[in-house]
PDB file of C-alpha atoms in Angstrom:
ATOM      1  CA  UNK A   1       0.000   0.000   0.000  1.00  0.00           C
ATOM      2  CA  UNK A   2       1.397   3.433  -0.933  1.00  0.00           C
ATOM      3  CA  UNK A   3       1.462   6.043   1.780  1.00  0.00           C
ATOM      4  CA  UNK A   4      -0.831   9.062   1.452  1.00  0.00           C
ATOM      5  CA  UNK A   5       1.025  12.329   1.558  1.00  0.00           C
ATOM      6  CA  UNK A   6       0.688  15.970   0.557  1.00  0.00           C
ATOM      7  CA  UNK A   7       3.960  15.594  -1.332  1.00  0.00           C
ATOM      8  CA  UNK A   8       5.712  12.924  -3.354  1.00  0.00           C
ATOM      9  CA  UNK A   9       9.501  12.743  -3.593  1.00  0.00           C
ATOM     10  CA  UNK A  10      10.967  11.093  -6.700  1.00  0.00           C
ATOM     11  CA  UNK A  11      14.696  10.353  -6.576  1.00  0.00           C
ATOM     12  CA  UNK A  12      17.058   9.626  -9.474  1.00  0.00           C
ATOM     13  CA  UNK A  13      20.229   7.935  -8.217  1.00  0.00           C
ATOM     14  CA  UNK A  14      23.669   8.563  -9.705  1.00  0.00           C
ATOM     15  CA  UNK A  15      26.395   6.009  -8.981  1.00  0.00           C
ATOM     16  CA  UNK A  16      29.692   4.503 -10.110  1.00  0.00           C
ATOM     17  CA  UNK A  17      29.770   0.705 -10.399  1.00  0.00           C
ATOM     18  CA  UNK A  18      32.258  -2.144 -10.710  1.00  0.00           C
ATOM     19  CA  UNK A  19      32.126  -4.393 -13.760  1.00  0.00           C
ATOM     20  CA  UNK A  20      30.052  -7.470 -13.005  1.00  0.00           C
ATOM     21  CA  UNK A  21      30.555  -7.196  -9.226  1.00  0.00           C
ATOM     22  CA  UNK A  22      27.015  -7.437  -7.896  1.00  0.00           C
ATOM     23  CA  UNK A  23      28.075  -7.685  -4.232  1.00  0.00           C
ATOM     24  CA  UNK A  24      30.155  -4.505  -4.387  1.00  0.00           C
ATOM     25  CA  UNK A  25      27.499  -2.688  -6.370  1.00  0.00           C
ATOM     26  CA  UNK A  26      24.794  -3.683  -3.887  1.00  0.00           C
ATOM     27  CA  UNK A  27      26.761  -1.960  -1.130  1.00  0.00           C
ATOM     28  CA  UNK A  28      26.715   1.231  -3.199  1.00  0.00           C
ATOM     29  CA  UNK A  29      22.976   0.863  -3.694  1.00  0.00           C
ATOM     30  CA  UNK A  30      22.406   0.374   0.043  1.00  0.00           C
ATOM     31  CA  UNK A  31      24.309   3.566   0.895  1.00  0.00           C
ATOM     32  CA  UNK A  32      22.305   5.595  -1.628  1.00  0.00           C
ATOM     33  CA  UNK A  33      19.010   4.094  -0.436  1.00  0.00           C
ATOM     34  CA  UNK A  34      19.862   4.915   3.187  1.00  0.00           C
ATOM     35  CA  UNK A  35      20.571   8.506   2.171  1.00  0.00           C
ATOM     36  CA  UNK A  36      17.361   8.688   0.152  1.00  0.00           C
ATOM     37  CA  UNK A  37      15.402   7.660   3.233  1.00  0.00           C
ATOM     38  CA  UNK A  38      16.839  10.624   5.130  1.00  0.00           C
ATOM     39  CA  UNK A  39      15.209  12.864   2.521  1.00  0.00           C
ATOM     40  CA  UNK A  40      11.825  11.073   2.533  1.00  0.00           C
ATOM     41  CA  UNK A  41      12.170   9.709  -0.992  1.00  0.00           C
ATOM     42  CA  UNK A  42       9.094   7.729  -2.057  1.00  0.00           C
ATOM     43  CA  UNK A  43      10.426   6.341  -5.347  1.00  0.00           C
ATOM     44  CA  UNK A  44      14.137   5.832  -6.062  1.00  0.00           C
ATOM     45  CA  UNK A  45      15.408   4.842  -9.516  1.00  0.00           C
ATOM     46  CA  UNK A  46      18.933   3.628 -10.349  1.00  0.00           C
ATOM     47  CA  UNK A  47      20.687   3.655 -13.746  1.00  0.00           C
ATOM     48  CA  UNK A  48      20.388   1.009 -16.463  1.00  0.00           C
ATOM     49  CA  UNK A  49      21.803  -2.365 -15.340  1.00  0.00           C
ATOM     50  CA  UNK A  50      22.949  -0.756 -12.098  1.00  0.00           C
ATOM     51  CA  UNK A  51      23.622  -4.014 -10.223  1.00  0.00           C
ATOM     52  CA  UNK A  52      26.023  -5.348 -12.851  1.00  0.00           C
ATOM     53  CA  UNK A  53      27.137  -2.317 -14.795  1.00  0.00           C
ATOM     54  CA  UNK A  54      26.460  -2.013 -18.508  1.00  0.00           C
ATOM     55  CA  UNK A  55      28.326  -5.145 -19.561  1.00  0.00           C
ATOM     56  CA  UNK A  56      26.515  -6.898 -22.431  1.00  0.00           C
ATOM     57  CA  UNK A  57      29.108  -9.686 -22.642  1.00  0.00           C
ATOM     58  CA  UNK A  58      28.389 -10.623 -19.010  1.00  0.00           C
ATOM     59  CA  UNK A  59      24.636 -10.176 -19.109  1.00  0.00           C
ATOM     60  CA  UNK A  60      23.585 -13.784 -19.618  1.00  0.00           C
ATOM     61  CA  UNK A  61      25.856 -15.082 -16.843  1.00  0.00           C
ATOM     62  CA  UNK A  62      24.637 -12.405 -14.400  1.00  0.00           C
ATOM     63  CA  UNK A  63      20.920 -12.488 -15.238  1.00  0.00           C
ATOM     64  CA  UNK A  64      18.475 -12.877 -12.349  1.00  0.00           C
ATOM     65  CA  UNK A  65      14.772 -13.492 -11.746  1.00  0.00           C
ATOM     66  CA  UNK A  66      12.293 -11.592  -9.577  1.00  0.00           C
ATOM     67  CA  UNK A  67      12.635 -14.190  -6.813  1.00  0.00           C
ATOM     68  CA  UNK A  68      16.444 -14.000  -6.680  1.00  0.00           C
ATOM     69  CA  UNK A  69      17.874 -13.798  -3.156  1.00  0.00           C
ATOM     70  CA  UNK A  70      20.167 -11.061  -4.499  1.00  0.00           C
ATOM     71  CA  UNK A  71      17.187  -8.750  -4.032  1.00  0.00           C
ATOM     72  CA  UNK A  72      16.422  -9.788  -0.430  1.00  0.00           C
ATOM     73  CA  UNK A  73      18.159  -6.889   1.344  1.00  0.00           C
ATOM     74  CA  UNK A  74      16.733  -4.432  -1.162  1.00  0.00           C
ATOM     75  CA  UNK A  75      13.255  -5.756  -0.403  1.00  0.00           C
ATOM     76  CA  UNK A  76      13.893  -5.369   3.318  1.00  0.00           C
ATOM     77  CA  UNK A  77      14.932  -1.741   2.829  1.00  0.00           C
ATOM     78  CA  UNK A  78      11.913  -1.014   0.638  1.00  0.00           C
ATOM     79  CA  UNK A  79       9.631  -2.255   3.396  1.00  0.00           C
ATOM     80  CA  UNK A  80      11.527  -0.596   6.254  1.00  0.00           C
ATOM     81  CA  UNK A  81      11.724   2.763   4.485  1.00  0.00           C
ATOM     82  CA  UNK A  82       8.254   2.634   2.876  1.00  0.00           C
ATOM     83  CA  UNK A  83       9.967   3.262  -0.472  1.00  0.00           C
ATOM     84  CA  UNK A  84       9.676   1.919  -4.010  1.00  0.00           C
ATOM     85  CA  UNK A  85      13.183   1.032  -5.201  1.00  0.00           C
ATOM     86  CA  UNK A  86      14.061   0.324  -8.842  1.00  0.00           C
ATOM     87  CA  UNK A  87      17.380  -1.308  -9.691  1.00  0.00           C
ATOM     88  CA  UNK A  88      18.760  -2.418 -13.028  1.00  0.00           C
ATOM     89  CA  UNK A  89      19.875  -5.945 -13.929  1.00  0.00           C
ATOM     90  CA  UNK A  90      19.647  -8.459 -16.773  1.00  0.00           C
ATOM     91  CA  UNK A  91      16.484 -10.539 -16.404  1.00  0.00           C
ATOM     92  CA  UNK A  92      16.542 -14.251 -17.210  1.00  0.00           C
ATOM     93  CA  UNK A  93      14.458 -15.456 -20.141  1.00  0.00           C
ATOM     94  CA  UNK A  94      13.946 -18.873 -21.672  1.00  0.00           C
ATOM     95  CA  UNK A  95      16.509 -17.974 -24.342  1.00  0.00           C
ATOM     96  CA  UNK A  96      20.212 -17.158 -24.158  1.00  0.00           C
ATOM     97  CA  UNK A  97      19.403 -13.439 -24.370  1.00  0.00           C
ATOM     98  CA  UNK A  98      18.199 -11.766 -21.165  1.00  0.00           C
ATOM     99  CA  UNK A  99      16.089  -8.636 -20.963  1.00  0.00           C
ATOM    100  CA  UNK A 100      17.439  -5.259 -19.855  1.00  0.00           C
ATOM    101  CA  UNK A 101      15.195  -4.826 -16.833  1.00  0.00           C
ATOM    102  CA  UNK A 102      14.305  -2.519 -14.006  1.00  0.00           C
ATOM    103  CA  UNK A 103      13.452  -4.621 -10.970  1.00  0.00           C
ATOM    104  CA  UNK A 104      10.703  -2.638  -9.244  1.00  0.00           C
ATOM    105  CA  UNK A 105      10.540  -3.385  -5.523  1.00  0.00           C
ATOM    106  CA  UNK A 106       7.500  -1.769  -3.956  1.00  0.00           C
ATOM    107  CA  UNK A 107       7.120  -0.748  -0.332  1.00  0.00           C
ATOM    108  CA  UNK A 108       5.559  -4.083   0.562  1.00  0.00           C
ATOM    109  CA  UNK A 109       8.537  -5.981  -0.884  1.00  0.00           C
ATOM    110  CA  UNK A 110       6.731  -7.214  -4.001  1.00  0.00           C
ATOM    111  CA  UNK A 111       9.000  -7.342  -7.067  1.00  0.00           C
ATOM    112  CA  UNK A 112       7.854  -6.690 -10.622  1.00  0.00           C
ATOM    113  CA  UNK A 113       9.843  -5.636 -13.675  1.00  0.00           C
ATOM    114  CA  UNK A 114       9.860  -3.317 -16.646  1.00  0.00           C
ATOM    115  CA  UNK A 115      12.041  -4.382 -19.582  1.00  0.00           C
ATOM    116  CA  UNK A 116      13.618  -2.156 -22.219  1.00  0.00           C
ATOM    117  CA  UNK A 117      11.515  -2.140 -25.381  1.00  0.00           C
ATOM    118  CA  UNK A 118      13.867  -0.389 -27.825  1.00  0.00           C
ATOM    119  CA  UNK A 119      17.490  -1.492 -28.215  1.00  0.00           C
ATOM    120  CA  UNK A 120      20.514   0.427 -29.454  1.00  0.00           C
ATOM    121  CA  UNK A 121      22.204  -0.954 -32.589  1.00  0.00           C
ATOM    122  CA  UNK A 122      24.182  -4.058 -31.610  1.00  0.00           C
ATOM    123  CA  UNK A 123      22.330  -4.689 -28.342  1.00  0.00           C
ATOM    124  CA  UNK A 124      20.129  -7.288 -29.992  1.00  0.00           C
ATOM    125  CA  UNK A 125      23.179  -9.565 -30.156  1.00  0.00           C
ATOM    126  CA  UNK A 126      23.019  -9.795 -26.354  1.00  0.00           C
ATOM    127  CA  UNK A 127      19.510  -8.847 -25.243  1.00  0.00           C
ATOM    128  CA  UNK A 128      15.868  -9.575 -25.965  1.00  0.00           C
ATOM    129  CA  UNK A 129      13.293  -6.804 -26.323  1.00  0.00           C
ATOM    130  CA  UNK A 130      10.598  -6.118 -23.772  1.00  0.00           C
ATOM    131  CA  UNK A 131       7.045  -5.788 -25.013  1.00  0.00           C
ATOM    132  CA  UNK A 132       5.076  -4.214 -22.150  1.00  0.00           C
ATOM    133  CA  UNK A 133       4.905  -0.531 -21.217  1.00  0.00           C
ATOM    134  CA  UNK A 134       5.102   0.517 -17.575  1.00  0.00           C
ATOM    135  CA  UNK A 135       2.783   3.103 -16.063  1.00  0.00           C
ATOM    136  CA  UNK A 136       2.649   3.415 -12.296  1.00  0.00           C
ATOM    137  CA  UNK A 137       0.962   5.523  -9.626  1.00  0.00           C
ATOM    138  CA  UNK A 138       2.049   6.646  -6.186  1.00  0.00           C
ATOM    139  CA  UNK A 139       0.081   9.042  -3.984  1.00  0.00           C
ATOM    140  CA  UNK A 140      -2.296   9.541  -6.946  1.00  0.00           C
ATOM    141  CA  UNK A 141       0.692  10.705  -9.010  1.00  0.00           C
ATOM    142  CA  UNK A 142       1.021   9.007 -12.408  1.00  0.00           C
ATOM    143  CA  UNK A 143       4.399   8.309 -13.965  1.00  0.00           C
ATOM    144  CA  UNK A 144       5.889   6.182 -16.750  1.00  0.00           C
ATOM    145  CA  UNK A 145       9.223   4.371 -16.975  1.00  0.00           C
ATOM    146  CA  UNK A 146      11.830   4.158 -19.722  1.00  0.00           C
ATOM    147  CA  UNK A 147      15.239   2.524 -20.046  1.00  0.00           C
ATOM    148  CA  UNK A 148      17.912   4.316 -22.079  1.00  0.00           C
ATOM    149  CA  UNK A 149      17.239   3.672 -25.817  1.00  0.00           C
ATOM    150  CA  UNK A 150      13.506   3.770 -25.143  1.00  0.00           C
ATOM    151  CA  UNK A 151      13.906   7.542 -24.963  1.00  0.00           C
ATOM    152  CA  UNK A 152      15.503   7.621 -28.436  1.00  0.00           C
ATOM    153  CA  UNK A 153      12.208   6.488 -29.927  1.00  0.00           C
ATOM    154  CA  UNK A 154       9.453   9.069 -29.540  1.00  0.00           C
ATOM    155  CA  UNK A 155       6.848   6.365 -30.039  1.00  0.00           C
ATOM    156  CA  UNK A 156       7.801   5.060 -26.608  1.00  0.00           C
ATOM    157  CA  UNK A 157       6.789   8.212 -24.771  1.00  0.00           C
ATOM    158  CA  UNK A 158       3.681   8.564 -26.950  1.00  0.00           C
ATOM    159  CA  UNK A 159       2.617   5.056 -25.969  1.00  0.00           C
ATOM    160  CA  UNK A 160       3.701   5.361 -22.328  1.00  0.00           C
ATOM    161  CA  UNK A 161       1.946   8.480 -21.134  1.00  0.00           C
ATOM    162  CA  UNK A 162      -1.680   9.291 -20.453  1.00  0.00           C
ATOM    163  CA  UNK A 163      -3.402  12.668 -20.000  1.00  0.00           C
ATOM    164  CA  UNK A 164      -2.876  12.188 -16.247  1.00  0.00           C
ATOM    165  CA  UNK A 165       0.884  11.516 -16.476  1.00  0.00           C
ATOM    166  CA  UNK A 166       3.117  13.878 -14.527  1.00  0.00           C
ATOM    167  CA  UNK A 167       6.563  12.228 -14.842  1.00  0.00           C
ATOM    168  CA  UNK A 168       8.508  10.327 -17.514  1.00  0.00           C
ATOM    169  CA  UNK A 169      11.449   8.685 -15.752  1.00  0.00           C
ATOM    170  CA  UNK A 170      14.465   7.211 -17.538  1.00  0.00           C
ATOM    171  CA  UNK A 171      17.036   4.780 -16.171  1.00  0.00           C
ATOM    172  CA  UNK A 172      20.012   5.069 -18.504  1.00  0.00           C
ATOM    173  CA  UNK A 173      23.654   4.940 -19.372  1.00  0.00           C
ATOM    174  CA  UNK A 174      24.599   8.110 -21.234  1.00  0.00           C
ATOM    175  CA  UNK A 175      28.196   8.834 -22.135  1.00  0.00           C
ATOM    176  CA  UNK A 176      29.846  12.233 -22.338  1.00  0.00           C
ATOM    177  CA  UNK A 177      29.797  11.858 -26.129  1.00  0.00           C
ATOM    178  CA  UNK A 178      26.062  11.222 -26.239  1.00  0.00           C
ATOM    179  CA  UNK A 179      24.893  13.518 -23.488  1.00  0.00           C
ATOM    180  CA  UNK A 180      24.250  16.694 -25.482  1.00  0.00           C
ATOM    181  CA  UNK A 181      21.897  15.065 -27.988  1.00  0.00           C
ATOM    182  CA  UNK A 182      20.184  12.841 -25.418  1.00  0.00           C
ATOM    183  CA  UNK A 183      19.594  15.652 -22.947  1.00  0.00           C
ATOM    184  CA  UNK A 184      18.209  17.868 -25.723  1.00  0.00           C
ATOM    185  CA  UNK A 185      15.723  15.134 -26.618  1.00  0.00           C
ATOM    186  CA  UNK A 186      14.587  14.815 -22.992  1.00  0.00           C
ATOM    187  CA  UNK A 187      14.126  18.581 -22.749  1.00  0.00           C
ATOM    188  CA  UNK A 188      12.042  18.534 -25.914  1.00  0.00           C
ATOM    189  CA  UNK A 189       9.862  15.753 -24.503  1.00  0.00           C
ATOM    190  CA  UNK A 190       9.281  17.753 -21.323  1.00  0.00           C
ATOM    191  CA  UNK A 191       8.038  20.718 -23.356  1.00  0.00           C
ATOM    192  CA  UNK A 192       6.103  18.832 -26.005  1.00  0.00           C
ATOM    193  CA  UNK A 193       4.255  16.525 -23.625  1.00  0.00           C
ATOM    194  CA  UNK A 194       4.006  18.866 -20.606  1.00  0.00           C
ATOM    195  CA  UNK A 195       5.862  16.442 -18.329  1.00  0.00           C
ATOM    196  CA  UNK A 196       8.562  16.427 -15.714  1.00  0.00           C
ATOM    197  CA  UNK A 197      11.316  14.267 -17.207  1.00  0.00           C
ATOM    198  CA  UNK A 198      13.798  12.504 -14.936  1.00  0.00           C
ATOM    199  CA  UNK A 199      17.175  10.915 -15.726  1.00  0.00           C
ATOM    200  CA  UNK A 200      19.236   8.456 -13.666  1.00  0.00           C
ATOM    201  CA  UNK A 201      22.749   8.012 -15.104  1.00  0.00           C
ATOM    202  CA  UNK A 202      26.129   6.578 -14.150  1.00  0.00           C
ATOM    203  CA  UNK A 203      29.409   8.307 -13.479  1.00  0.00           C
ATOM    204  CA  UNK A 204      32.805   6.738 -14.166  1.00  0.00           C
ATOM    205  CA  UNK A 205      33.338   3.881 -16.598  1.00  0.00           C
ATOM    206  CA  UNK A 206      30.830   1.209 -17.546  1.00  0.00           C
ATOM    207  CA  UNK A 207      31.154  -1.041 -20.541  1.00  0.00           C
ATOM    208  CA  UNK A 208      33.284   0.848 -23.013  1.00  0.00           C
ATOM    209  CA  UNK A 209      31.741   4.178 -22.038  1.00  0.00           C
ATOM    210  CA  UNK A 210      32.813   7.145 -19.944  1.00  0.00           C
ATOM    211  CA  UNK A 211      29.553   8.170 -18.334  1.00  0.00           C
ATOM    212  CA  UNK A 212      28.306  11.739 -18.141  1.00  0.00           C
ATOM    213  CA  UNK A 213      26.381  11.751 -14.871  1.00  0.00           C
ATOM    214  CA  UNK A 214      24.235  14.906 -14.777  1.00  0.00           C
ATOM    215  CA  UNK A 215      21.268  12.972 -13.437  1.00  0.00           C
ATOM    216  CA  UNK A 216      18.295  15.151 -12.636  1.00  0.00           C
ATOM    217  CA  UNK A 217      14.970  16.516 -13.789  1.00  0.00           C
ATOM    218  CA  UNK A 218      13.734  18.764 -16.588  1.00  0.00           C
ATOM    219  CA  UNK A 219      10.702  20.933 -15.930  1.00  0.00           C
ATOM    220  CA  UNK A 220       7.674  21.299 -18.210  1.00  0.00           C
ATOM    221  CA  UNK A 221       9.389  24.115 -20.128  1.00  0.00           C
ATOM    222  CA  UNK A 222      12.598  22.139 -20.646  1.00  0.00           C
ATOM    223  CA  UNK A 223      14.537  24.047 -18.015  1.00  0.00           C
ATOM    224  CA  UNK A 224      16.636  22.175 -15.465  1.00  0.00           C
ATOM    225  CA  UNK A 225      14.762  21.640 -12.228  1.00  0.00           C
ATOM    226  CA  UNK A 226      17.772  20.064 -10.532  1.00  0.00           C
ATOM    227  CA  UNK A 227      20.903  18.316 -11.798  1.00  0.00           C
ATOM    228  CA  UNK A 228      23.896  16.559 -10.257  1.00  0.00           C
ATOM    229  CA  UNK A 229      27.440  17.260 -11.479  1.00  0.00           C
ATOM    230  CA  UNK A 230      29.342  14.632 -13.466  1.00  0.00           C
ATOM    231  CA  UNK A 231      31.728  13.775 -10.646  1.00  0.00           C
ATOM    232  CA  UNK A 232      29.491  12.836  -7.730  1.00  0.00           C
ATOM    233  CA  UNK A 233      27.543   9.963  -6.306  1.00  0.00           C
ATOM    234  CA  UNK A 234      24.205  11.353  -5.235  1.00  0.00           C
ATOM    235  CA  UNK A 235      20.471  11.699  -5.680  1.00  0.00           C
ATOM    236  CA  UNK A 236      18.485  14.249  -7.670  1.00  0.00           C
ATOM    237  CA  UNK A 237      15.086  14.728  -6.036  1.00  0.00           C
ATOM    238  CA  UNK A 238      11.895  16.237  -7.434  1.00  0.00           C
ATOM    239  CA  UNK A 239       9.243  17.073  -4.845  1.00  0.00           C
ATOM    240  CA  UNK A 240       5.740  17.250  -6.274  1.00  0.00           C
ATOM    241  CA  UNK A 241       3.076  18.865  -4.104  1.00  0.00           C
ATOM    242  CA  UNK A 242      -0.565  17.928  -4.531  1.00  0.00           C
ATOM    243  CA  UNK A 243      -1.353  21.575  -5.321  1.00  0.00           C
ATOM    244  CA  UNK A 244       1.021  21.438  -8.306  1.00  0.00           C
ATOM    245  CA  UNK A 245       4.048  23.132  -6.716  1.00  0.00           C
ATOM    246  CA  UNK A 246       7.282  21.495  -7.880  1.00  0.00           C
ATOM    247  CA  UNK A 247      10.665  21.752  -6.145  1.00  0.00           C
ATOM    248  CA  UNK A 248      14.037  20.190  -6.892  1.00  0.00           C
ATOM    249  CA  UNK A 249      17.208  19.516  -4.944  1.00  0.00           C
ATOM    250  CA  UNK A 250      20.405  17.549  -5.389  1.00  0.00           C
ATOM    251  CA  UNK A 251      22.009  15.472  -2.634  1.00  0.00           C
ATOM    252  CA  UNK A 252      25.743  14.847  -2.958  1.00  0.00           C
ATOM    253  CA  UNK A 253      26.921  11.735  -1.123  1.00  0.00           C
ATOM    254  CA  UNK A 254      30.527  11.598  -2.322  1.00  0.00           C
ATOM    255  CA  UNK A 255      32.766  13.119  -4.961  1.00  0.00           C
ATOM    256  CA  UNK A 256      34.920  11.335  -7.531  1.00  0.00           C
ATOM    257  CA  UNK A 257      38.129  12.371  -9.257  1.00  0.00           C
ATOM    258  CA  UNK A 258      36.328  12.637 -12.587  1.00  0.00           C
ATOM    259  CA  UNK A 259      35.536  16.171 -13.776  1.00  0.00           C
ATOM    260  CA  UNK A 260      33.240  17.590 -16.447  1.00  0.00           C
TER     261      UNK A 260
END
């Protein structure tokens, strides 16, 4: 059951991860979740494949199911903190190609998933495509989910949102090289569809990419509501009030050597 509140706090996590090291990456997730709780976050979203890093060549060997015990401590935190937590990992299928999934752990510990529907060129050599959209509600606030390349296909947002949608939230890996064009597209979506658009991105290295960070939110007019720098682990938070007031803040947990 979702708590009833005058405000809803949506958090987009920004982290650095270790290649294929789920145990180490879980510890990073736990620290960010604990910090999110201090700021009354209701929904917390991590980047694409956050538990493993973006490592297509390892995806099949690291793929998990919704009942995996890897998620047990995350479920316990979701219940304890009354928080919906979304983490990224490859999801097992009945083929040798897993799905790129967000594992959605609600505040009662129930796990469901959303799987990436649109793949970047070359990803289909490693991953299957998802075929179900994801629209969710918390505190009567409607939002839709996307994973990385989903946002490159405008049909995804067209299909995902409803007239009641307030947020379009993307879990992604965006490199420094791709950030300018990808962020411009997200700004355009915010304006065109009158939405608050959120981005959760990595910092550091993942796969063959140097990640741009700059996780945050774009307002309805495409302006930046709040945005983290490229060199920090932290959480960008959008606070939506029932009367329509919108506020943003960025929480810095730690700084890295990487600079913009």
